[in-house]
Short mmCIF file of C-alpha atoms in Angstrom, two decimals:
data_model
loop_
_atom_site.label_atom_id
_atom_site.label_comp_id
_atom_site.label_asym_id
_atom_site.label_seq_id
_atom_site.Cartn_x
_atom_site.Cartn_y
_atom_site.Cartn_z
CA UNK W 16 0.11 1.19 -3.35
CA UNK W 17 2.62 0.49 -1.76
CA UNK W 18 5.02 -2.26 -2.67
CA UNK W 19 5.51 -5.58 -4.03
CA UNK W 20 6.55 -4.88 -7.41
CA UNK W 21 9.85 -3.37 -6.46
CA UNK W 22 10.40 -6.33 -4.28
CA UNK W 23 10.68 -8.72 -7.13
CA UNK W 24 12.59 -6.72 -9.65
CA UNK W 25 15.93 -7.78 -8.22
CA UNK W 26 15.22 -11.54 -8.26
CA UNK W 27 12.34 -11.96 -10.61
CA UNK W 28 13.71 -15.33 -11.63
CA UNK W 29 12.82 -16.74 -8.20
CA UNK W 30 9.12 -16.30 -8.73
CA UNK W 31 6.48 -16.82 -11.32
CA UNK W 32 7.13 -14.11 -13.89
CA UNK W 33 3.49 -13.05 -13.97
CA UNK W 34 3.22 -12.65 -10.22
CA UNK W 35 6.60 -10.97 -9.94
CA UNK W 36 5.74 -8.30 -12.48
CA UNK W 37 2.40 -7.66 -10.78
CA UNK W 38 4.05 -7.24 -7.42
CA UNK W 39 6.68 -4.92 -8.85
CA UNK W 40 4.06 -2.60 -10.29
CA UNK W 41 2.19 -2.37 -6.99
CA UNK W 42 5.24 -1.56 -4.91
CA UNK W 43 6.41 1.14 -7.27
CA UNK W 44 3.05 2.83 -6.95
CA UNK W 45 2.96 2.50 -3.20
CA UNK W 46 6.51 3.75 -2.77
CA UNK W 47 5.80 6.78 -4.90
CA UNK W 48 3.17 7.92 -2.50
CA UNK W 49 5.91 8.63 -0.02
CA UNK W 50 8.50 9.86 -2.45
CA UNK W 51 6.31 12.53 -3.95
CA UNK W 52 3.13 12.50 -1.85
CA UNK W 53 1.13 10.95 -4.73
CA UNK W 54 0.85 7.46 -5.97
CA UNK W 55 -1.11 4.43 -6.88
CA UNK W 56 -0.73 0.74 -7.53
CA UNK W 57 -3.31 -2.04 -8.59
CA UNK W 58 -5.80 -2.45 -11.15
CA UNK W 59 -9.48 -3.34 -11.08
CA UNK W 60 -11.67 -4.78 -13.82
CA UNK W 61 -15.34 -4.48 -13.11
CA UNK W 62 -18.85 -4.48 -14.49
CA UNK W 63 -22.08 -3.62 -12.79
CA UNK W 64 -25.45 -5.08 -11.96
CA UNK W 65 -28.33 -3.55 -10.13
CA UNK W 66 -30.13 -4.84 -7.07
CA UNK W 67 -33.74 -4.30 -6.20
CA UNK W 68 -34.84 -2.93 -2.84
CA UNK W 69 -34.10 -6.28 -1.22
CA UNK W 70 -30.57 -6.35 -2.61
CA UNK W 71 -31.38 -8.99 -5.22
CA UNK W 72 -29.63 -9.23 -8.53
CA UNK W 73 -31.63 -7.37 -11.18
CA UNK W 74 -29.56 -6.87 -14.30
CA UNK W 75 -26.25 -7.63 -15.96
CA UNK W 76 -24.11 -5.33 -18.03
CA UNK W 77 -22.08 -7.12 -20.65
CA UNK W 78 -18.56 -6.15 -21.63
CA UNK W 79 -17.37 -6.72 -25.15
CA UNK W 80 -13.78 -6.95 -24.05
CA UNK W 81 -13.76 -9.33 -21.11
CA UNK W 82 -15.93 -11.61 -19.01
CA UNK W 83 -18.69 -9.57 -17.36
CA UNK W 84 -18.37 -8.78 -13.68
CA UNK W 85 -21.12 -7.71 -11.35
CA UNK W 86 -21.74 -4.46 -9.52
CA UNK W 87 -24.74 -3.56 -7.44
CA UNK W 88 -26.91 -0.72 -6.32
CA UNK W 89 -28.01 -1.26 -2.74
CA UNK W 90 -31.55 -0.23 -1.92
CA UNK W 91 -33.92 1.64 -4.15
CA UNK W 92 -33.18 5.20 -3.06
CA UNK W 93 -29.75 5.64 -4.59
CA UNK W 94 -28.17 5.96 -1.15
CA UNK W 95 -25.23 3.71 -1.99
CA UNK W 96 -23.46 2.48 -5.08
CA UNK W 97 -21.42 -0.74 -5.13
CA UNK W 98 -18.64 -1.54 -7.55
CA UNK W 99 -17.54 -5.17 -7.72
CA UNK W 100 -13.79 -5.54 -8.09
CA UNK W 101 -11.79 -8.10 -10.01
CA UNK W 102 -8.95 -9.88 -8.21
CA UNK W 103 -5.79 -10.84 -10.09
CA UNK W 104 -3.75 -13.36 -8.06
CA UNK W 105 -4.43 -11.45 -4.80
CA UNK W 106 -1.98 -8.88 -6.15
CA UNK W 107 -4.14 -6.49 -8.14
CA UNK W 108 -7.73 -5.37 -7.56
CA UNK W 109 -9.16 -3.27 -10.34
CA UNK W 110 -12.44 -1.88 -11.64
CA UNK W 111 -13.95 -0.14 -14.62
CA UNK W 112 -14.88 3.51 -14.98
CA UNK W 113 -15.84 5.60 -17.99
CA UNK W 114 -14.95 9.14 -19.02
CA UNK W 115 -16.82 11.34 -21.47
CA UNK W 116 -20.07 11.27 -23.43
CA UNK W 117 -20.49 8.73 -24.92
CA UNK W 118 -18.48 6.85 -22.27
CA UNK W 119 -14.90 5.75 -22.96
CA UNK W 120 -14.02 2.82 -20.68
CA UNK W 121 -10.86 2.41 -18.60
CA UNK W 122 -9.73 0.07 -15.85
CA UNK W 123 -8.34 1.81 -12.79
CA UNK W 124 -6.92 1.17 -9.37
CA UNK W 125 -9.19 2.61 -6.68
CA UNK W 126 -6.33 3.89 -4.56
CA UNK W 127 -6.72 5.33 -1.06
CA UNK W 128 -3.00 6.24 -1.15
CA UNK W 129 -3.36 9.00 -3.76
CA UNK W 130 -5.96 11.57 -4.76
CA UNK W 131 -5.85 12.25 -8.51
CA UNK W 132 -7.60 10.54 -11.40
CA UNK W 133 -5.49 9.96 -14.49
CA UNK W 134 -5.73 7.88 -17.66
CA UNK W 135 -3.61 7.72 -20.85
CA UNK W 136 -4.24 10.48 -23.35
CA UNK W 137 -4.64 10.19 -27.11
CA UNK W 138 -1.89 12.80 -27.18
CA UNK W 139 0.57 10.32 -25.64
CA UNK W 140 2.71 9.44 -28.66
CA UNK W 141 6.07 8.19 -27.44
CA UNK W 142 5.44 6.06 -24.32
CA UNK W 143 5.13 2.30 -24.78
CA UNK W 144 2.57 2.08 -21.95
CA UNK W 145 0.21 4.32 -23.92
CA UNK W 146 0.40 2.01 -26.92
CA UNK W 147 -0.72 -0.94 -24.80
CA UNK W 148 -3.66 0.70 -23.03
CA UNK W 149 -6.84 2.53 -24.10
CA UNK W 150 -6.44 6.28 -24.51
CA UNK W 151 -8.87 9.09 -23.75
CA UNK W 152 -9.94 11.04 -26.85
CA UNK W 153 -11.36 14.41 -25.92
CA UNK W 154 -12.58 15.06 -29.48
CA UNK W 155 -15.07 12.20 -29.10
CA UNK W 156 -16.76 13.55 -25.97
CA UNK W 157 -19.56 16.12 -26.04
CA UNK W 158 -19.05 16.91 -22.34
CA UNK W 159 -15.30 17.59 -22.57
CA UNK W 160 -14.06 20.96 -21.35
CA UNK W 161 -10.55 22.19 -22.02
CA UNK W 162 -8.36 22.91 -19.02
CA UNK W 163 -4.74 22.58 -20.14
CA UNK W 164 -3.01 23.09 -16.80
CA UNK W 165 0.22 21.06 -16.69
CA UNK W 166 0.46 18.13 -14.27
CA UNK W 167 3.11 15.67 -13.16
CA UNK W 168 3.17 12.89 -10.60
CA UNK W 169 6.59 11.56 -9.58
CA UNK W 170 7.08 8.01 -8.35
CA UNK W 171 10.01 6.26 -6.74
CA UNK W 172 11.19 4.82 -10.07
CA UNK W 173 9.13 6.61 -12.64
CA UNK W 174 6.56 9.27 -13.31
CA UNK W 175 3.61 10.31 -15.38
CA UNK W 176 3.12 13.75 -16.86
CA UNK W 177 0.42 15.43 -18.87
CA UNK W 178 -2.26 18.05 -18.47
CA UNK W 179 -5.61 18.53 -16.79
CA UNK W 180 -8.94 18.23 -18.59
CA UNK W 181 -12.56 18.24 -17.41
CA UNK W 182 -15.26 15.74 -18.35
CA UNK W 183 -18.01 13.52 -16.98
CA UNK W 184 -16.75 10.46 -15.09
CA UNK W 185 -18.94 7.38 -14.58
CA UNK W 186 -18.27 5.12 -11.58
CA UNK W 187 -20.76 2.31 -11.11
CA UNK W 188 -24.17 3.94 -11.64
CA UNK W 189 -22.93 7.39 -10.68
CA UNK W 190 -22.06 10.11 -13.19
CA UNK W 191 -19.78 12.81 -11.78
CA UNK W 192 -20.03 15.96 -13.86
CA UNK W 193 -17.17 18.29 -14.77
CA UNK W 194 -14.50 16.17 -13.06
CA UNK W 195 -10.95 17.48 -13.31
CA UNK W 196 -8.53 14.68 -14.26
CA UNK W 197 -5.12 14.21 -15.84
CA UNK W 198 -4.57 13.15 -19.43
CA UNK W 199 -1.20 11.38 -19.21
CA UNK W 200 1.02 12.14 -22.20
CA UNK W 201 4.19 10.59 -20.76
CA UNK W 202 4.44 7.25 -18.95
CA UNK W 203 8.17 6.40 -19.03
CA UNK W 204 9.65 3.16 -17.76
CA UNK W 205 8.18 -0.33 -17.42
CA UNK W 206 5.87 0.28 -14.45
CA UNK W 207 2.76 1.09 -16.45
CA UNK W 208 3.70 -1.07 -19.42
CA UNK W 209 3.15 -4.28 -17.44
CA UNK W 210 0.29 -2.96 -15.31
CA UNK W 211 -3.10 -4.60 -15.62
CA UNK W 212 -4.77 -1.24 -15.12
CA UNK W 213 -4.97 1.76 -17.43
CA UNK W 214 -4.98 4.49 -14.81
CA UNK W 215 -5.53 5.37 -11.17
CA UNK W 216 -8.53 6.82 -9.34
CA UNK W 217 -7.36 8.31 -6.05
CA UNK W 218 -9.52 8.16 -2.93
CA UNK W 219 -7.18 10.07 -0.62
CA UNK W 220 -7.71 13.58 0.71
CA UNK W 221 -7.45 16.69 -1.45
CA UNK W 222 -4.42 17.81 0.58
CA UNK W 223 -2.18 15.49 -1.47
CA UNK W 224 -3.88 16.02 -4.81
CA UNK W 225 -1.58 17.29 -7.55
CA UNK W 226 -2.82 20.69 -8.70
CA UNK W 227 -5.24 20.63 -5.73
CA UNK W 228 -7.79 19.03 -8.07
CA UNK W 229 -10.92 17.90 -6.24
CA UNK W 230 -10.88 14.06 -6.02
CA UNK W 231 -13.73 12.16 -7.67
CA UNK W 232 -15.01 11.17 -4.22
CA UNK W 233 -15.31 14.84 -3.18
CA UNK W 234 -17.41 15.64 -6.24
CA UNK W 235 -19.68 12.63 -5.63
CA UNK W 236 -20.58 14.23 -2.30
CA UNK W 237 -20.71 17.81 -3.58
CA UNK W 238 -23.07 16.87 -6.40
CA UNK W 239 -25.36 14.94 -4.07
CA UNK W 240 -24.74 11.56 -5.71
CA UNK W 241 -23.97 9.94 -2.36
CA UNK W 242 -25.75 10.80 0.89
CA UNK W 243 -23.42 9.26 3.46
CA UNK W 244 -19.77 10.46 3.38
CA UNK W 245 -18.42 6.92 3.72
CA UNK W 246 -16.91 4.30 1.42
CA UNK W 247 -15.74 0.79 2.24
CA UNK W 248 -13.67 -2.06 0.81
CA UNK W 249 -14.12 -5.80 0.92
CA UNK W 250 -11.28 -7.66 -0.83
CA UNK W 251 -11.80 -11.34 -1.61
CA UNK W 252 -8.55 -13.23 -1.01
CA UNK W 253 -9.72 -16.23 -3.01
CA UNK W 254 -8.35 -15.36 -6.45
CA UNK W 255 -10.24 -18.28 -8.05
CA UNK W 256 -13.66 -16.79 -7.37
CA UNK W 257 -15.30 -14.55 -9.95
CA UNK W 258 -16.17 -11.81 -7.47
CA UNK W 259 -12.85 -10.30 -6.51
CA UNK W 260 -14.11 -7.76 -4.02
CA UNK W 261 -16.46 -4.88 -3.46
CA UNK W 262 -16.13 -1.12 -3.14
CA UNK W 263 -19.21 0.55 -1.68
CA UNK W 264 -19.69 4.30 -2.07
CA UNK W 265 -22.05 5.76 0.52
CA UNK W 266 -22.13 2.93 3.06
CA UNK W 267 -21.06 -0.60 3.97
CA UNK W 268 -22.26 -4.05 2.96
CA UNK W 269 -23.15 -5.98 6.16
CA UNK W 270 -22.69 -9.27 4.32
CA UNK W 271 -18.94 -8.74 4.17
CA UNK W 272 -17.86 -8.27 7.79
CA UNK W 273 -18.33 -9.86 11.22
CA UNK W 274 -18.97 -8.05 14.48
CA UNK W 275 -18.25 -4.35 14.93
CA UNK W 276 -15.59 -2.16 13.38
CA UNK W 277 -12.78 -0.74 15.49
CA UNK W 278 -12.41 2.92 14.54
CA UNK W 279 -9.34 5.13 14.87
CA UNK W 280 -9.18 8.85 14.03
CA UNK W 281 -7.29 10.17 11.02
CA UNK W 282 -4.22 11.90 12.47
CA UNK W 283 -3.00 13.63 9.34
CA UNK W 284 -5.22 14.39 6.36
CA UNK W 285 -3.69 13.48 3.03
CA UNK W 286 -3.38 9.73 3.30
CA UNK W 287 -5.80 7.81 5.51
CA UNK W 288 -3.25 7.94 8.32
CA UNK W 289 -3.76 6.89 11.93
CA UNK W 290 -1.81 5.85 15.02
CA UNK W 291 -0.79 2.23 15.48
CA UNK W 292 0.49 0.44 18.57
CA UNK W 293 2.94 -2.40 19.08
CA UNK W 294 3.66 -5.24 16.65
CA UNK W 295 3.59 -8.79 18.00
CA UNK W 296 5.29 -11.88 16.57
CA UNK W 297 3.86 -15.14 17.82
CA UNK W 298 2.03 -13.18 20.53
CA UNK W 299 5.25 -11.65 21.90
CA UNK W 300 5.56 -7.83 21.81
CA UNK W 301 8.48 -6.48 19.80
CA UNK W 302 8.43 -3.12 21.56
CA UNK W 303 9.17 -1.30 18.32
CA UNK W 304 5.90 0.67 18.26
CA UNK W 305 5.09 0.58 21.97
CA UNK W 306 5.44 4.38 22.03
CA UNK W 307 3.42 4.68 18.83
CA UNK W 308 3.88 4.44 15.08
CA UNK W 309 1.91 5.89 12.19
CA UNK W 310 0.10 3.74 9.64
CA UNK W 311 -2.00 4.27 6.54
CA UNK W 312 -4.71 2.08 5.04
CA UNK W 313 -3.76 1.82 1.38
CA UNK W 314 -5.88 -0.09 -1.12
CA UNK W 315 -3.25 0.61 -3.77
CA UNK W 316 -0.57 -1.47 -2.07
CA UNK W 317 -0.51 -5.25 -2.37
CA UNK W 318 1.57 -6.18 0.63
CA UNK W 319 2.17 -4.89 4.13
CA UNK W 320 5.12 -2.52 4.41
CA UNK W 321 6.96 -1.47 7.56
CA UNK W 322 10.33 -0.34 8.91
CA UNK W 323 13.28 -2.55 7.97
CA UNK W 324 14.09 -3.14 11.64
CA UNK W 325 10.84 -4.92 12.42
CA UNK W 326 10.34 -6.50 8.99
CA UNK W 327 13.71 -8.18 9.45
CA UNK W 328 12.54 -9.64 12.77
CA UNK W 329 9.40 -10.93 11.05
CA UNK W 330 11.49 -12.38 8.21
CA UNK W 331 13.59 -14.23 10.75
CA UNK W 332 10.53 -15.61 12.53
CA UNK W 333 8.89 -16.88 9.33
CA UNK W 334 12.11 -18.14 7.73
CA UNK W 335 12.08 -15.68 4.84
CA UNK W 336 15.16 -15.79 2.64
CA UNK W 337 16.77 -12.36 2.35
CA UNK W 338 20.19 -11.07 1.33
CA UNK W 339 23.07 -11.05 3.85
CA UNK W 340 24.02 -7.54 4.91
CA UNK W 341 27.76 -7.51 5.49
CA UNK W 342 27.57 -4.00 6.91
CA UNK W 343 25.08 -5.17 9.52
CA UNK W 344 27.20 -8.16 10.54
CA UNK W 345 30.30 -5.96 10.75
CA UNK W 346 28.55 -3.50 13.07
CA UNK W 347 27.28 -6.33 15.30
CA UNK W 348 30.71 -7.97 15.38
CA UNK W 349 32.52 -4.75 16.34
CA UNK W 350 29.93 -2.99 18.48
CA UNK W 351 27.34 -5.61 19.52
CA UNK W 352 28.79 -6.17 22.99
CA UNK W 353 29.19 -2.42 23.52
CA UNK W 354 25.56 -1.81 22.58
CA UNK W 355 24.44 -4.56 24.92
CA UNK W 356 26.54 -3.14 27.80
CA UNK W 357 25.17 0.38 27.25
CA UNK W 358 21.61 -0.90 27.29
CA UNK W 359 22.27 -2.80 30.52
CA UNK W 360 23.66 0.40 32.03
CA UNK W 361 20.36 2.08 31.12
CA UNK W 362 21.83 4.45 28.57
CA UNK W 363 19.06 6.15 26.56
CA UNK W 364 18.64 3.81 23.55
CA UNK W 365 18.27 6.65 21.04
CA UNK W 366 21.71 8.02 22.01
CA UNK W 367 23.70 4.78 21.91
CA UNK W 368 24.73 4.85 18.24
CA UNK W 369 25.92 8.44 18.50
CA UNK W 370 27.76 7.60 21.70
CA UNK W 371 29.81 4.90 19.96
CA UNK W 372 30.45 7.16 16.97
CA UNK W 373 28.33 5.63 14.22
CA UNK W 374 25.65 8.34 14.20
CA UNK W 375 25.24 11.90 15.35
CA UNK W 376 22.27 12.79 17.54
CA UNK W 377 19.83 15.53 16.53
CA UNK W 378 17.83 15.51 19.75
CA UNK W 379 15.30 12.89 18.73
CA UNK W 380 17.15 10.19 16.79
CA UNK W 381 20.50 9.24 15.36
CA UNK W 382 21.49 10.56 11.94
CA UNK W 383 24.38 9.61 9.72
CA UNK W 384 27.74 11.16 10.52
CA UNK W 385 27.69 12.43 6.95
CA UNK W 386 24.69 14.68 7.71
CA UNK W 387 25.09 17.48 10.25
CA UNK W 388 21.39 18.32 10.21
CA UNK W 389 18.42 16.48 8.82
CA UNK W 390 17.10 19.79 7.52
CA UNK W 391 20.37 20.81 5.90
CA UNK W 392 19.80 19.66 2.34
CA UNK W 393 23.22 20.67 1.13
CA UNK W 394 24.94 18.55 3.75
CA UNK W 395 22.45 15.79 3.11
CA UNK W 396 23.60 15.62 -0.49
CA UNK W 397 27.10 14.89 0.79
CA UNK W 398 25.93 12.03 2.94
CA UNK W 399 28.27 9.06 2.86
CA UNK W 400 26.47 5.87 1.82
CA UNK W 401 28.69 3.66 3.98
CA UNK W 402 28.15 5.91 6.99
CA UNK W 403 24.41 5.81 6.46
CA UNK W 404 24.44 2.01 6.36
CA UNK W 405 26.51 1.73 9.55
CA UNK W 406 24.22 4.16 11.38
CA UNK W 407 21.09 2.32 10.23
CA UNK W 408 22.60 -1.06 11.15
CA UNK W 409 23.48 0.23 14.61
CA UNK W 410 19.98 1.61 15.22
CA UNK W 411 18.43 -1.69 14.16
CA UNK W 412 20.82 -3.63 16.43
CA UNK W 413 19.75 -1.48 19.40
CA UNK W 414 16.08 -2.35 18.83
CA UNK W 415 16.83 -6.04 18.31
CA UNK W 416 18.97 -6.32 21.44
CA UNK W 417 16.36 -4.43 23.46
CA UNK W 418 13.67 -6.91 22.42
CA UNK W 419 15.80 -9.85 23.53
CA UNK W 420 16.75 -8.28 26.86
CA UNK W 421 13.03 -8.03 27.65
CA UNK W 422 12.85 -11.80 27.21
CA UNK W 423 15.78 -12.37 29.61
CA UNK W 424 17.98 -14.04 27.02
CA UNK W 425 21.67 -14.67 27.74
CA UNK W 426 24.17 -12.24 26.23
CA UNK W 427 25.63 -14.92 23.97
CA UNK W 428 22.21 -15.90 22.70
CA UNK W 429 21.28 -12.25 22.10
CA UNK W 430 24.34 -11.58 19.96
CA UNK W 431 23.80 -14.78 17.97
CA UNK W 432 20.18 -13.80 17.39
CA UNK W 433 21.17 -10.35 16.14
CA UNK W 434 23.67 -11.88 13.72
CA UNK W 435 20.92 -14.14 12.41
CA UNK W 436 18.71 -11.10 11.87
CA UNK W 437 21.45 -9.50 9.76
CA UNK W 438 21.16 -12.48 7.44
CA UNK W 439 17.41 -11.90 7.14
CA UNK W 440 17.67 -8.30 6.05
CA UNK W 441 15.71 -7.78 2.82
CA UNK W 442 17.69 -7.08 -0.30
CA UNK W 443 17.74 -3.48 -1.57
CA UNK W 444 14.76 -4.36 -3.77
CA UNK W 445 12.95 -5.95 -0.85
CA UNK W 446 12.32 -9.48 -2.09
CA UNK W 447 11.83 -12.41 0.25
CA UNK W 448 10.48 -15.92 -0.24
CA UNK W 449 9.35 -18.54 2.24
CA UNK W 450 9.11 -22.32 2.21
CA UNK W 451 5.53 -23.31 1.37
CA UNK W 452 5.95 -26.53 3.34
CA UNK W 453 6.61 -24.58 6.53
CA UNK W 454 3.40 -22.51 6.64
CA UNK W 455 2.00 -24.51 9.54
CA UNK W 456 5.07 -23.73 11.68
CA UNK W 457 5.09 -19.97 11.08
CA UNK W 458 3.92 -17.61 13.83
CA UNK W 459 0.96 -15.27 13.84
CA UNK W 460 1.93 -11.64 13.23
CA UNK W 461 -0.29 -9.06 14.93
CA UNK W 462 -0.78 -5.30 14.77
CA UNK W 463 -2.32 -3.22 17.55
CA UNK W 464 -4.86 -0.64 16.34
CA UNK W 465 -7.21 1.30 18.59
CA UNK W 466 -6.21 -0.88 21.53
CA UNK W 467 -7.30 -4.04 19.70
CA UNK W 468 -4.94 -6.74 18.41
CA UNK W 469 -5.45 -7.67 14.75
CA UNK W 470 -3.95 -11.06 13.92
CA UNK W 471 -2.60 -12.26 10.58
CA UNK W 472 -2.10 -16.03 10.24
CA UNK W 473 0.59 -17.45 7.90
CA UNK W 474 -1.94 -18.34 5.20
CA UNK W 475 -3.08 -14.70 5.31
CA UNK W 476 0.31 -12.99 5.09
CA UNK W 477 1.91 -15.38 2.60
CA UNK W 478 1.02 -15.17 -1.10
CA UNK W 479 0.98 -18.69 -2.52
CA UNK W 480 1.13 -19.23 -6.27
CA UNK W 481 0.55 -22.66 -7.75
CA UNK W 482 0.03 -26.03 -6.09
CA UNK W 483 2.14 -29.06 -5.21
CA UNK W 484 5.86 -29.16 -6.02
CA UNK W 485 5.67 -26.10 -8.28
CA UNK W 486 4.08 -23.88 -5.61
CA UNK W 487 5.93 -20.69 -4.79
CA UNK W 488 5.37 -18.66 -1.63
CA UNK W 489 6.09 -14.97 -1.22
CA UNK W 490 6.23 -13.11 2.07
CA UNK W 491 3.51 -10.50 2.41
CA UNK W 492 5.85 -8.22 4.38
CA UNK W 493 8.17 -5.72 2.77
CA UNK W 494 10.57 -3.14 4.16
CA UNK W 495 9.94 0.57 3.69
CA UNK W 496 11.65 3.18 5.85
CA UNK W 497 10.11 6.62 6.32
CA UNK W 498 12.10 9.00 8.52
CA UNK W 499 10.63 11.01 11.41
CA UNK W 500 8.59 13.07 11.89
CA UNK W 501 6.36 11.28 9.37
CA UNK W 502 7.74 7.88 10.27
CA UNK W 503 8.15 5.20 11.38
CA UNK W 504 5.30 4.45 9.01
CA UNK W 505 3.41 1.27 8.21
CA UNK W 506 1.43 0.75 5.01
CA UNK W 507 -1.46 -1.64 5.51
CA UNK W 508 -2.14 -2.83 1.99
CA UNK W 509 -4.23 -5.65 0.58
CA UNK W 510 -2.61 -8.33 2.78
CA UNK W 511 -4.20 -6.59 5.77
CA UNK W 512 -7.34 -5.22 4.07
CA UNK W 513 -8.07 -8.71 2.71
CA UNK W 514 -8.38 -10.04 6.26
CA UNK W 515 -10.14 -6.96 7.62
CA UNK W 516 -13.07 -5.18 5.98
CA UNK W 517 -12.13 -1.49 5.93
CA UNK W 518 -14.38 1.56 6.26
CA UNK W 519 -13.15 5.01 5.23
CA UNK W 520 -15.39 7.41 7.14
CA UNK W 521 -14.84 10.77 5.46
CA UNK W 522 -17.53 12.55 7.48
CA UNK W 523 -16.03 11.67 10.86
CA UNK W 524 -12.42 11.50 9.62
CA UNK W 525 -11.79 7.98 10.87
CA UNK W 526 -10.88 4.51 9.59
CA UNK W 527 -12.57 1.31 10.78
CA UNK W 528 -11.55 -2.36 10.65
CA UNK W 529 -13.60 -5.52 11.23
CA UNK W 530 -12.98 -9.16 10.33
CA UNK W 531 -14.04 -9.74 6.73
CA UNK W 532 -16.76 -12.26 5.92
#
């Protein structure tokens, strides 16, 4: 997850400090998933209660440290285990686990965008984050088994490092024996200092697990703790309610969705990745993903991340305040008419920027003039930053002009529109704010998944903090560019999963979405 933390680092003063820091943490975690194929973001505080065979509340477990939360067991056969999540300002969802015998409690992000479990170690001496969070003490556990294998997870702006250990891990009412996890001995930077959570419990595939450690979810199945190879999320977007959400291992809770789920197959094991169709703004197709994009469902990301090209169009449509990109405006001023003429002459769009000299063409897409081959790492190191920016600006302008030509706009209006989009480009740190008073005028933004259109209304994609004149509104969209062949990639974080109940069907390798209830 994704995604929102980075966004606010650059202009934290614009927003509530508490919310800004929370968003920054989440984005760093999300971004890391793509930088190093491992990552996490959010935090969940949770307690459990049991239900009888009719799903009635049966018991309450008290926490000495914070207000008790509820968790349930569905049915009386142990077929499913439900963990109730805590929601912090719609930006962090976190829950409680325990490691060792007797149990040592930690709050973790249940993150479908990574696959390892890690918590701070008692052997972490020099990282501030370790001083501010509970630490695992192996000497106090009778079920601890020494492992010692070194481990490191690298994030976009930070990292954790430590070593593997084995111990019993308790999640809800389930006790997973001999679980391999990471004791973090180094947590540099501010990311984990300000985090609400202590660690991360990954729910991704083993293919992206550091050290190829079996994820907790795999061992739940292997040890027969869960019968059905399915887990599901319901995230409550009302941050004022005590019950922040629900994570069900072994099934779904029919009380938290409407109708039937739309399922799409996992296209690449690692993340919960699938194919996504076109993106619509106010019901109008953008054409950006009409030939297909990839997306992942990521519970560890707060916002909804996508390619800068399309996020900029969304920012323009919703009136989000970004940072003016002079490079973009320069490219449009010098080459906008040329791009438009080439498109009208039916030149292949992917070759236009190389044809006018701003990019080279590698057979599938434009690349910076400073890089002869996308696989030539030595040349890539010599890439010119200005050249990269001009190439990227040109490629975005091609997409933007294409979208307007489909709507039969005049050439003058098209070029003015593209210049306006340049002004809506997110800053390097991604932040964007919107006017709370204009929510009713903002368009619906829709994603096409499995042939079905999934709508997000303004009140669903805007994070609103406070009420009245002090209210602050933050766009739920953030730019994140992932190059082919893995990209263009969308990260459907909590903004999307809050609207749509999400099922992760491990047995059939598919992801399902239905309107949350």
